XYZ file of C-alpha atoms in Angstrom:
616
model
C 148.235 17.091 119.516
C 146.686 18.197 116.390
C 143.554 16.589 115.647
C 142.791 14.346 112.649
C 140.530 17.275 111.315
C 143.192 19.885 111.193
C 145.419 17.326 109.440
C 142.929 17.018 106.433
C 141.671 20.605 106.321
C 144.116 21.310 103.570
C 142.655 18.615 101.689
C 139.263 20.222 100.256
C 141.304 23.157 98.427
C 144.001 20.780 97.020
C 141.252 18.656 95.769
C 139.255 21.620 94.313
C 142.544 22.808 92.320
C 143.169 19.123 90.922
C 139.689 18.656 90.092
C 139.248 21.987 88.475
C 142.547 21.492 86.281
C 141.515 18.099 85.060
C 138.396 19.402 83.868
C 139.038 22.677 82.509
C 142.403 21.914 80.781
C 141.343 19.031 78.671
C 138.461 20.634 77.521
C 140.237 23.604 76.271
C 143.103 21.416 74.698
C 140.415 19.557 72.961
C 138.916 22.669 71.328
C 142.358 23.814 70.233
C 143.050 26.481 72.935
C 146.135 26.572 75.301
C 146.361 25.219 78.787
C 146.876 28.500 80.336
C 143.548 29.350 79.052
C 142.129 26.403 80.990
C 143.978 27.262 84.189
C 142.694 30.513 83.940
C 138.887 29.743 83.164
C 138.902 27.382 86.428
C 140.531 29.926 88.604
C 137.695 32.171 87.708
C 134.894 29.300 88.364
C 136.145 28.247 91.628
C 137.335 31.934 92.985
C 135.331 34.172 95.272
C 133.287 35.705 92.336
C 131.698 32.416 90.978
C 131.370 29.474 93.124
C 133.606 30.732 96.005
C 135.404 27.640 96.570
C 138.606 29.028 97.510
C 137.981 32.261 99.726
C 141.511 33.799 100.088
C 143.238 33.769 96.111
C 146.135 35.830 97.876
C 147.307 33.017 99.913
C 147.277 30.600 97.139
C 149.279 33.198 95.015
C 152.058 33.236 97.452
C 152.677 29.494 96.939
C 151.828 29.337 93.096
C 154.582 32.098 92.441
C 157.184 29.306 92.979
C 155.735 27.929 89.647
C 157.308 31.111 87.962
C 160.481 30.404 89.722
C 161.023 26.997 88.948
C 160.174 27.931 85.435
C 162.907 30.436 84.814
C 165.231 27.958 86.567
C 164.333 25.356 83.579
C 164.661 28.258 81.055
C 168.272 28.852 82.568
C 169.363 25.485 82.171
C 168.585 25.747 78.376
C 170.387 28.721 78.023
C 174.335 29.097 78.284
C 176.343 32.188 79.331
C 177.862 32.427 75.568
C 174.497 32.107 74.019
C 173.169 34.590 76.682
C 175.720 36.979 75.640
C 174.883 36.803 71.766
C 171.367 38.069 72.643
C 172.791 41.112 74.169
C 171.455 43.425 71.606
C 167.929 41.784 71.724
C 167.782 41.772 75.734
C 169.369 45.791 76.458
C 168.340 47.079 73.020
C 164.545 45.527 72.116
C 164.206 44.745 75.513
C 164.418 48.533 76.620
C 162.704 50.054 73.670
C 159.601 47.744 74.085
C 159.414 48.454 77.858
C 159.849 52.537 77.651
C 157.929 52.734 74.183
C 154.847 50.585 75.444
C 155.080 52.441 79.061
C 155.060 55.909 77.626
C 152.296 55.118 75.234
C 149.982 53.151 77.890
C 150.751 55.623 80.263
C 149.711 58.453 78.188
C 146.516 56.793 77.782
C 145.746 56.493 81.305
C 146.364 60.325 81.545
C 143.897 60.931 79.001
C 140.945 59.238 80.769
C 141.685 61.171 83.786
C 144.316 59.180 85.956
C 146.917 61.447 87.626
C 150.439 61.684 86.553
C 152.009 59.559 88.993
C 149.004 56.874 88.794
C 149.325 56.888 84.972
C 153.150 56.357 85.068
C 152.483 53.041 87.516
C 149.770 52.101 85.162
C 151.504 52.281 81.888
C 154.591 50.131 83.398
C 152.536 47.523 85.147
C 150.657 46.995 81.786
C 153.897 47.216 79.636
C 155.325 44.434 81.261
C 154.214 40.983 79.675
C 153.211 37.643 81.558
C 156.685 35.603 81.525
C 154.854 32.354 82.536
C 152.129 32.819 80.188
C 154.573 33.484 77.127
C 157.168 30.838 78.028
C 154.391 28.160 78.767
C 152.766 28.969 75.222
C 156.250 28.678 73.346
C 157.052 25.399 75.261
C 153.684 23.978 73.789
C 154.513 25.576 70.438
C 158.162 23.995 70.735
C 159.164 27.363 69.641
C 161.408 28.485 72.726
C 164.623 28.047 70.250
C 163.200 29.586 66.960
C 164.219 33.206 66.099
C 160.653 34.813 67.388
C 160.878 32.905 70.507
C 164.613 33.682 71.417
C 163.654 37.842 70.658
C 160.436 37.194 72.970
C 162.566 35.531 75.614
C 165.196 38.551 75.421
C 161.871 40.935 76.013
C 160.845 38.910 78.806
C 164.199 38.688 80.216
C 164.832 42.329 80.384
C 161.623 43.166 81.969
C 162.362 40.682 84.778
C 165.638 42.495 85.088
C 163.905 45.915 85.245
C 161.491 44.962 88.083
C 163.954 45.394 90.698
C 164.902 49.119 89.678
C 160.844 49.816 89.010
C 160.517 48.628 93.037
C 163.057 51.077 93.997
C 161.749 54.201 91.769
C 158.053 53.965 93.006
C 158.611 55.093 96.538
C 160.664 57.871 95.383
C 157.866 59.006 93.532
C 155.399 59.059 96.556
C 154.260 62.577 97.024
C 155.810 64.116 100.659
C 158.457 61.564 101.046
C 161.284 62.569 102.911
C 164.748 61.748 101.983
C 166.539 60.891 105.326
C 170.196 61.619 106.135
C 171.180 57.873 106.288
C 169.370 57.112 103.234
C 172.091 57.423 100.696
C 174.434 55.076 103.102
C 171.406 52.660 103.540
C 171.260 52.459 99.668
C 174.643 51.838 99.439
C 174.966 49.029 101.740
C 171.706 47.698 99.908
C 173.595 47.772 96.897
C 176.647 46.113 98.157
C 174.691 43.382 99.688
C 173.030 42.839 96.374
C 176.035 42.737 94.908
C 177.590 40.492 97.479
C 174.679 37.864 96.869
C 174.884 37.851 92.988
C 178.645 36.929 93.747
C 177.846 33.907 96.184
C 175.520 32.684 93.617
C 177.727 32.714 90.773
C 180.868 31.325 92.600
C 178.800 28.594 94.176
C 177.497 27.767 91.094
C 180.760 27.820 89.090
C 182.781 25.957 91.348
C 180.673 24.127 94.108
C 177.745 22.418 92.481
C 178.943 20.003 89.836
C 181.077 18.245 92.655
C 177.845 18.619 94.895
C 176.152 16.759 92.419
C 178.474 14.263 91.475
C 178.903 13.058 95.436
C 175.109 13.053 95.481
C 174.761 11.017 92.120
C 177.290 8.450 93.726
C 174.556 7.358 96.084
C 172.296 6.510 93.550
C 169.287 7.811 95.276
C 166.610 9.309 92.889
C 165.047 10.999 96.019
C 168.044 12.724 97.158
C 168.710 14.113 93.616
C 165.177 15.807 93.778
C 165.672 17.321 97.072
C 168.704 18.968 96.183
C 167.620 20.375 92.837
C 164.871 22.043 94.960
C 167.188 22.952 97.297
C 169.481 24.465 94.805
C 166.628 26.301 92.928
C 164.641 27.617 96.053
C 168.043 28.266 97.853
C 168.871 30.567 95.110
C 165.651 32.287 94.802
C 165.649 32.821 98.710
C 168.951 34.473 98.259
C 168.243 37.187 95.644
C 165.000 37.769 97.472
C 166.967 38.673 100.696
C 169.217 40.720 98.569
C 166.188 42.601 97.242
C 165.882 40.896 93.676
C 163.192 38.955 92.643
C 163.289 35.268 93.482
C 162.916 34.366 89.823
C 165.887 36.046 88.953
C 167.786 34.217 91.512
C 166.325 30.745 90.243
C 167.089 32.035 86.383
C 171.041 32.671 87.583
C 171.363 29.100 89.027
C 169.872 27.526 85.744
C 172.102 29.344 83.876
C 174.989 28.231 85.815
C 174.330 24.909 85.594
C 173.425 25.035 81.854
C 176.833 23.446 81.056
C 176.825 20.449 83.720
C 176.531 17.324 82.740
C 173.767 16.941 85.416
C 171.289 19.304 83.684
C 168.951 16.851 82.184
C 168.331 15.233 85.241
C 167.659 18.164 87.062
C 165.456 19.503 84.533
C 163.297 16.113 84.829
C 163.231 16.248 88.711
C 162.092 19.976 88.609
C 159.612 19.487 85.848
C 156.505 18.076 87.672
C 156.885 20.595 90.440
C 157.197 23.378 87.925
C 153.889 22.130 86.054
C 151.844 21.606 89.064
C 152.756 25.362 90.802
C 152.540 27.175 87.254
C 149.232 25.524 86.606
C 148.171 26.710 90.167
C 149.779 30.286 89.394
C 147.384 30.887 86.483
C 144.284 29.605 88.276
C 145.606 32.031 91.045
C 145.315 34.825 88.470
C 141.623 33.793 87.527
C 140.676 34.071 90.999
C 141.859 37.557 91.336
C 139.768 38.849 88.674
C 136.670 40.549 90.675
C 133.663 40.196 88.517
C 131.795 42.713 90.399
C 134.053 45.306 89.501
C 133.951 44.001 85.769
C 130.316 44.499 85.702
C 130.426 47.767 86.976
C 133.294 48.876 84.881
C 132.397 46.923 81.956
C 132.214 49.503 79.038
C 135.861 51.190 80.140
C 137.111 47.313 80.336
C 135.518 46.428 77.160
C 137.273 49.332 75.545
C 140.610 49.111 77.075
C 141.619 45.547 77.118
C 141.119 45.057 73.043
C 143.283 48.472 73.070
C 146.385 47.134 75.211
C 146.256 43.893 73.431
C 146.368 45.094 69.896
C 148.526 48.277 70.712
C 151.020 46.065 72.469
C 150.997 43.639 69.563
C 151.595 46.551 67.202
C 154.246 48.182 69.070
C 156.094 44.976 69.619
C 155.864 44.154 66.007
C 157.135 47.433 64.819
C 160.079 47.586 67.212
C 160.941 43.511 66.440
C 161.010 44.745 62.605
C 163.800 47.532 63.621
C 165.847 45.034 65.444
C 165.843 42.491 62.359
C 162.928 40.282 62.855
C 160.658 39.687 59.674
C 157.063 41.364 59.906
C 155.921 37.903 60.600
C 158.193 36.808 63.369
C 157.449 40.366 64.901
C 153.711 39.707 64.900
C 154.288 36.519 66.553
C 156.344 37.918 69.280
C 153.587 40.872 69.603
C 150.748 38.199 69.965
C 152.666 36.096 72.621
C 153.418 39.196 74.880
C 150.356 41.419 74.230
C 149.160 40.587 77.727
C 150.098 42.662 81.043
C 152.252 40.039 83.528
C 152.206 38.803 86.679
C 154.266 41.584 87.858
C 151.529 44.062 87.765
C 149.997 42.053 90.842
C 153.156 43.067 92.747
C 153.818 46.680 91.351
C 150.184 47.855 91.786
C 149.870 47.132 95.558
C 153.250 48.769 96.356
C 152.211 52.071 94.357
C 148.904 51.822 96.142
C 150.903 51.655 99.618
C 152.937 54.439 98.876
C 150.096 56.691 98.107
C 150.584 56.923 94.358
C 147.211 56.018 93.212
C 143.961 55.471 94.910
C 142.732 51.959 95.565
C 139.796 52.038 93.022
C 142.130 52.941 90.058
C 144.467 50.134 91.112
C 141.585 47.744 91.406
C 140.624 48.652 87.663
C 143.939 48.359 86.337
C 144.347 44.692 88.363
C 141.044 43.821 86.769
C 142.353 45.092 83.391
C 145.903 43.143 83.698
C 143.682 40.095 84.827
C 141.567 40.288 81.437
C 144.579 40.946 79.074
C 145.905 37.615 80.536
C 142.697 35.831 79.917
C 142.210 37.137 76.303
C 145.596 37.814 75.234
C 146.172 33.573 74.765
C 142.996 33.154 72.902
C 144.206 36.143 70.516
C 147.802 34.712 69.969
C 146.398 31.256 69.322
C 144.248 32.643 66.689
C 146.630 34.417 64.917
C 148.999 31.545 65.176
C 146.536 29.323 63.432
C 146.244 32.146 60.619
C 149.827 32.238 60.251
C 150.266 28.407 60.309
C 147.735 28.116 57.466
C 150.264 30.419 55.433
C 153.715 29.200 56.141
C 156.439 31.125 55.087
C 159.509 30.012 53.531
C 161.519 32.162 55.437
C 160.652 30.549 59.082
C 161.664 27.047 57.632
C 165.074 28.652 56.498
C 165.779 30.236 59.951
C 164.770 26.951 61.764
C 167.020 24.927 59.437
C 170.186 27.573 60.602
C 169.084 27.085 63.929
C 169.278 23.311 64.139
C 172.553 23.391 62.668
C 173.871 25.851 65.366
C 171.813 24.100 68.687
C 173.561 21.270 69.908
C 170.554 19.895 71.452
C 168.251 20.149 68.037
C 171.014 18.778 65.957
C 171.852 15.412 67.710
C 170.608 12.988 65.295
C 171.236 10.060 67.505
C 170.603 9.618 71.282
C 172.722 6.657 72.591
C 171.511 5.497 75.975
C 174.611 3.862 77.803
C 178.363 4.519 77.589
C 180.017 1.120 78.471
C 182.217 -1.099 76.463
C 179.200 -1.347 73.985
C 178.380 2.201 73.821
C 181.622 3.568 73.611
C 182.463 1.308 70.285
C 179.047 2.366 68.724
C 179.928 6.085 69.009
C 183.355 5.721 67.912
C 181.704 4.377 64.807
C 179.361 7.651 64.841
C 182.407 9.910 65.256
C 184.147 8.109 62.414
C 181.317 9.855 60.064
C 180.948 13.264 61.969
C 177.841 12.103 63.886
C 177.929 13.632 67.118
C 175.443 12.041 69.525
C 173.911 12.826 72.732
C 174.687 10.184 75.627
C 172.806 9.672 78.442
C 174.572 7.684 81.258
C 173.709 7.313 85.203
C 177.240 6.718 86.182
C 179.531 9.414 87.110
C 182.697 7.821 85.992
C 181.192 6.970 82.511
C 180.237 10.562 82.205
C 183.684 11.617 82.914
C 185.022 9.048 80.343
C 182.747 10.690 77.744
C 184.202 13.816 78.476
C 187.551 12.669 76.479
C 185.421 11.789 73.530
C 183.791 15.425 73.153
C 180.756 14.284 73.176
C 177.486 15.673 74.487
C 176.522 13.579 77.283
C 174.230 14.214 80.407
C 174.054 12.954 83.713
C 170.481 11.058 83.843
C 168.321 7.868 84.252
C 167.404 6.382 80.640
C 164.688 4.573 81.840
C 162.864 7.819 82.658
C 160.404 9.194 80.066
C 161.083 12.696 81.259
C 164.950 12.647 80.986
C 164.747 11.091 77.538
C 162.663 13.918 76.479
C 164.568 16.719 77.854
C 167.617 14.819 76.172
C 166.032 15.621 72.662
C 164.436 11.919 72.293
C 161.742 13.426 70.380
C 163.678 15.266 67.973
C 166.089 12.065 67.576
C 166.015 10.113 64.424
C 167.387 7.169 65.955
C 167.541 6.183 69.523
C 170.361 3.338 70.447
C 170.174 1.419 73.756
C 173.557 0.491 74.708
C 173.018 -0.645 78.475
C 174.168 -3.984 79.911
C 171.122 -5.073 81.777
C 168.206 -7.208 79.966
C 165.551 -5.716 82.189
C 166.619 -1.924 81.995
C 166.952 -2.614 78.348
C 163.307 -3.716 77.963
C 162.039 -1.242 79.988
C 163.801 1.697 77.724
C 162.684 -0.394 74.408
C 158.978 0.022 75.860
C 159.300 3.483 76.322
C 160.664 4.161 72.886
C 158.028 2.448 71.493
C 155.033 3.892 73.294
C 156.275 7.553 73.046
C 158.704 8.128 70.210
C 157.645 6.352 67.244
C 159.231 8.447 65.083
C 162.731 7.346 66.351
C 164.265 4.319 64.943
C 165.470 2.050 67.835
C 168.617 0.163 67.709
C 169.047 -2.119 70.846
C 171.730 -4.316 72.607
C 170.368 -7.896 73.338
C 171.735 -9.664 75.981
C 171.350 -13.305 74.671
C 168.693 -15.227 72.321
C 165.955 -15.233 74.671
C 166.458 -11.294 75.200
C 166.171 -10.885 71.745
C 163.259 -12.317 71.015
C 161.583 -10.458 73.770
C 162.940 -7.262 71.981
C 161.424 -8.500 68.382
C 158.031 -8.939 70.290
C 158.235 -5.170 71.749
C 158.643 -3.890 68.166
C 162.487 -2.668 67.860
C 163.805 -1.714 64.484
C 166.906 -3.402 65.147
C 168.457 -5.755 67.772
C 172.009 -7.545 67.988
C 173.209 -10.004 70.577
C 175.972 -8.283 72.279
C 178.400 -11.470 71.586
C 176.956 -12.664 68.623
C 178.982 -11.000 65.795
C 182.211 -11.063 67.473
C 181.546 -14.789 67.958
C 180.829 -15.035 64.248
C 184.207 -13.285 63.563
C 185.879 -14.990 65.883
C 185.007 -18.532 64.395
C 185.505 -17.420 60.654
C 189.011 -16.235 61.829
C 189.471 -19.936 63.474
C 188.561 -21.264 60.362
C 191.146 -19.433 58.374
C 193.763 -20.013 60.569
C 193.043 -23.797 60.386
C 193.741 -23.639 56.599
C 190.415 -22.931 55.398
C 190.142 -20.478 52.558
C 189.139 -17.039 53.482
C 186.496 -17.109 50.799
C 185.006 -20.366 52.212
C 185.499 -19.189 55.751
C 183.432 -15.938 55.011
C 180.619 -18.128 53.378
C 180.574 -20.706 56.207
C 180.151 -17.543 58.672
C 177.595 -15.901 56.502
C 175.435 -19.012 56.310
C 175.561 -19.323 59.894
C 174.290 -15.535 60.404
C 171.292 -16.119 57.668
C 170.130 -19.443 59.519
C 170.375 -17.775 62.907
C 168.101 -14.869 61.637
C 165.687 -17.208 60.091
C 165.340 -19.585 63.484
C 165.160 -15.823 65.298
C 162.109 -14.698 63.622
C 160.593 -18.053 63.304
C 160.838 -18.252 67.171
C 159.154 -14.834 67.505
C 156.426 -15.728 65.291
C 155.788 -19.203 67.286
C 155.789 -17.508 70.534
C 153.251 -15.059 69.069
C 151.257 -17.951 67.923
C 151.548 -19.626 71.379
C 154.263 -21.724 71.205
C 154.967 -23.922 74.063
C 158.971 -23.101 74.385
C 158.272 -19.204 74.207
C 155.397 -19.217 76.876
C 156.349 -16.881 79.794
C 158.781 -18.634 82.067
C 159.657 -21.124 79.415
C 163.320 -20.919 78.316
C 164.549 -21.071 74.716
C 167.519 -23.979 74.743
C 170.421 -23.394 72.312
C 170.130 -25.364 69.280
C 172.467 -26.037 66.274
C 172.007 -24.341 63.167
C 173.584 -27.290 61.148
C 172.479 -30.519 61.883
C 175.026 -32.592 63.385
C 177.131 -35.408 61.477
C 177.539 -38.053 64.382
C 176.727 -38.371 68.288
C 178.201 -36.629 70.691
C 181.114 -37.822 72.861
C 181.804 -37.507 76.079
C 185.336 -37.624 77.130
C 185.196 -38.019 80.921
C 183.216 -39.532 83.302
C 182.062 -36.594 84.794
C 180.705 -35.536 81.196
C 179.177 -38.837 80.501
C 177.421 -38.568 84.029
C 175.807 -35.092 83.225
C 174.609 -36.349 79.580
C 173.266 -39.637 81.310
C 175.423 -42.033 79.635
C 176.151 -43.956 82.666
C 179.522 -45.617 83.139
C 181.396 -47.152 80.477
């Protein structure tokens, strides 16, 4: 049996990573820089080059790469196949041009400083690739992924990720003295067949199997099972793609893309998000730990010159190429600064090239240090340029954003409706009558199916979870309507809205008078008891049927409505002042709004007994 010490041996590095993150990231955010820089700086400090609190960064990197995998899954969830197809010009046109031109220029520079031709080729390709994790993290922090420049930047990153597989296949062929075996052609054919079969398997399962799978699990009502199933899908697709010779990140992206149309996408995103955030931060810290400060000191002159050349050179090339593909100079510059760093795949390609004998170890270490330094300095450069651009807003950018808001369903939802029961369905009918398409959240599978007949944007998810509300667009909504039927749940959601989404007006369904007073204390913008208005209308119609003139009946109903509202707000204020009847645990008794004209009459012995009148 393992000793107690062996069980806790993993705790020191975990505590080291957590402590470094909670210190460095807030400091960098406080001074207006990206959280990515905080993680990188923390990695440098705790790494072997400074404090040496973590001795083997490579082991950490293996685990931390899962953060990139989960990041690509979430990005896939936010895209649709139709939208991805509409980006084909940017993916295969701009993406290919960026990689080819940048690799050619950087490879030529490496050749000029004395690298061999094969080493120069590897250097050019490795540094031409950009840091997917850093770029997407910064786009997420700026909320710019759906902007025109964000979409072009993502298209370039997607092509780079797609190109990694053929690049890894090319590197062994460049190795000097490599003999081509007789069965190599057949082996390559088998490998290609396995790759195609793996992709087909992911597509078929994702297309026909995942929605029924999640629907069955959703009926269990277990949040933990849904979280475990989300991780199972992501990591399973990633592992299958890796076994087929593709990257894990591409497998996760493909799985996310196939679930982009699913009703469960927001719940999946909310379940995966915490793991993605932690592991991605760990990945950035592992990059910081990989920087060899001794080598930097030894080659400081070359690295001091090379790092700015790479950053400025890639920025200029991407800006110009983006302009050729229809971007404005401003958009091109934003893409250029975002993608000016070397990428995480440099740490994959360089060891492969070294092992194949394409470049000596010392040159590979130098390029690795250069890549890590650009990943450290690039976000600083991008943040400074972004601040300069923000100080001079461009009208064209706002026009592009307005156009995008009209095209993207997520961003164009002005109203978020939580709950699609009887009450929520009627609310949506009224909104649809004025062509207002709300986004609906419900965790009942049958209601999700019912909403499909309305043509609504509805997603399976728990409306009491802050991460689900954010994923569904609560931060962009003008109004959030809470239409669920459980008082405790309604209060919890109202509290979350009040604390986290102050710009959204809160329209909330109340159960009864006591519940309405509680909601008013929370600070909702509008509340309505679920049976109040229907009872008012019912009573008005009863008066009319009894012979009261319609105008008089309407006046009576309006008088009751006004009196009720006045008393409701009075009860709220009395409660705030410490009124006894509104103390926690006390009950608000129903009271007449109009003074009774006579004494109540009990018409049966049982009733008289209840009212305490005794026997006649």
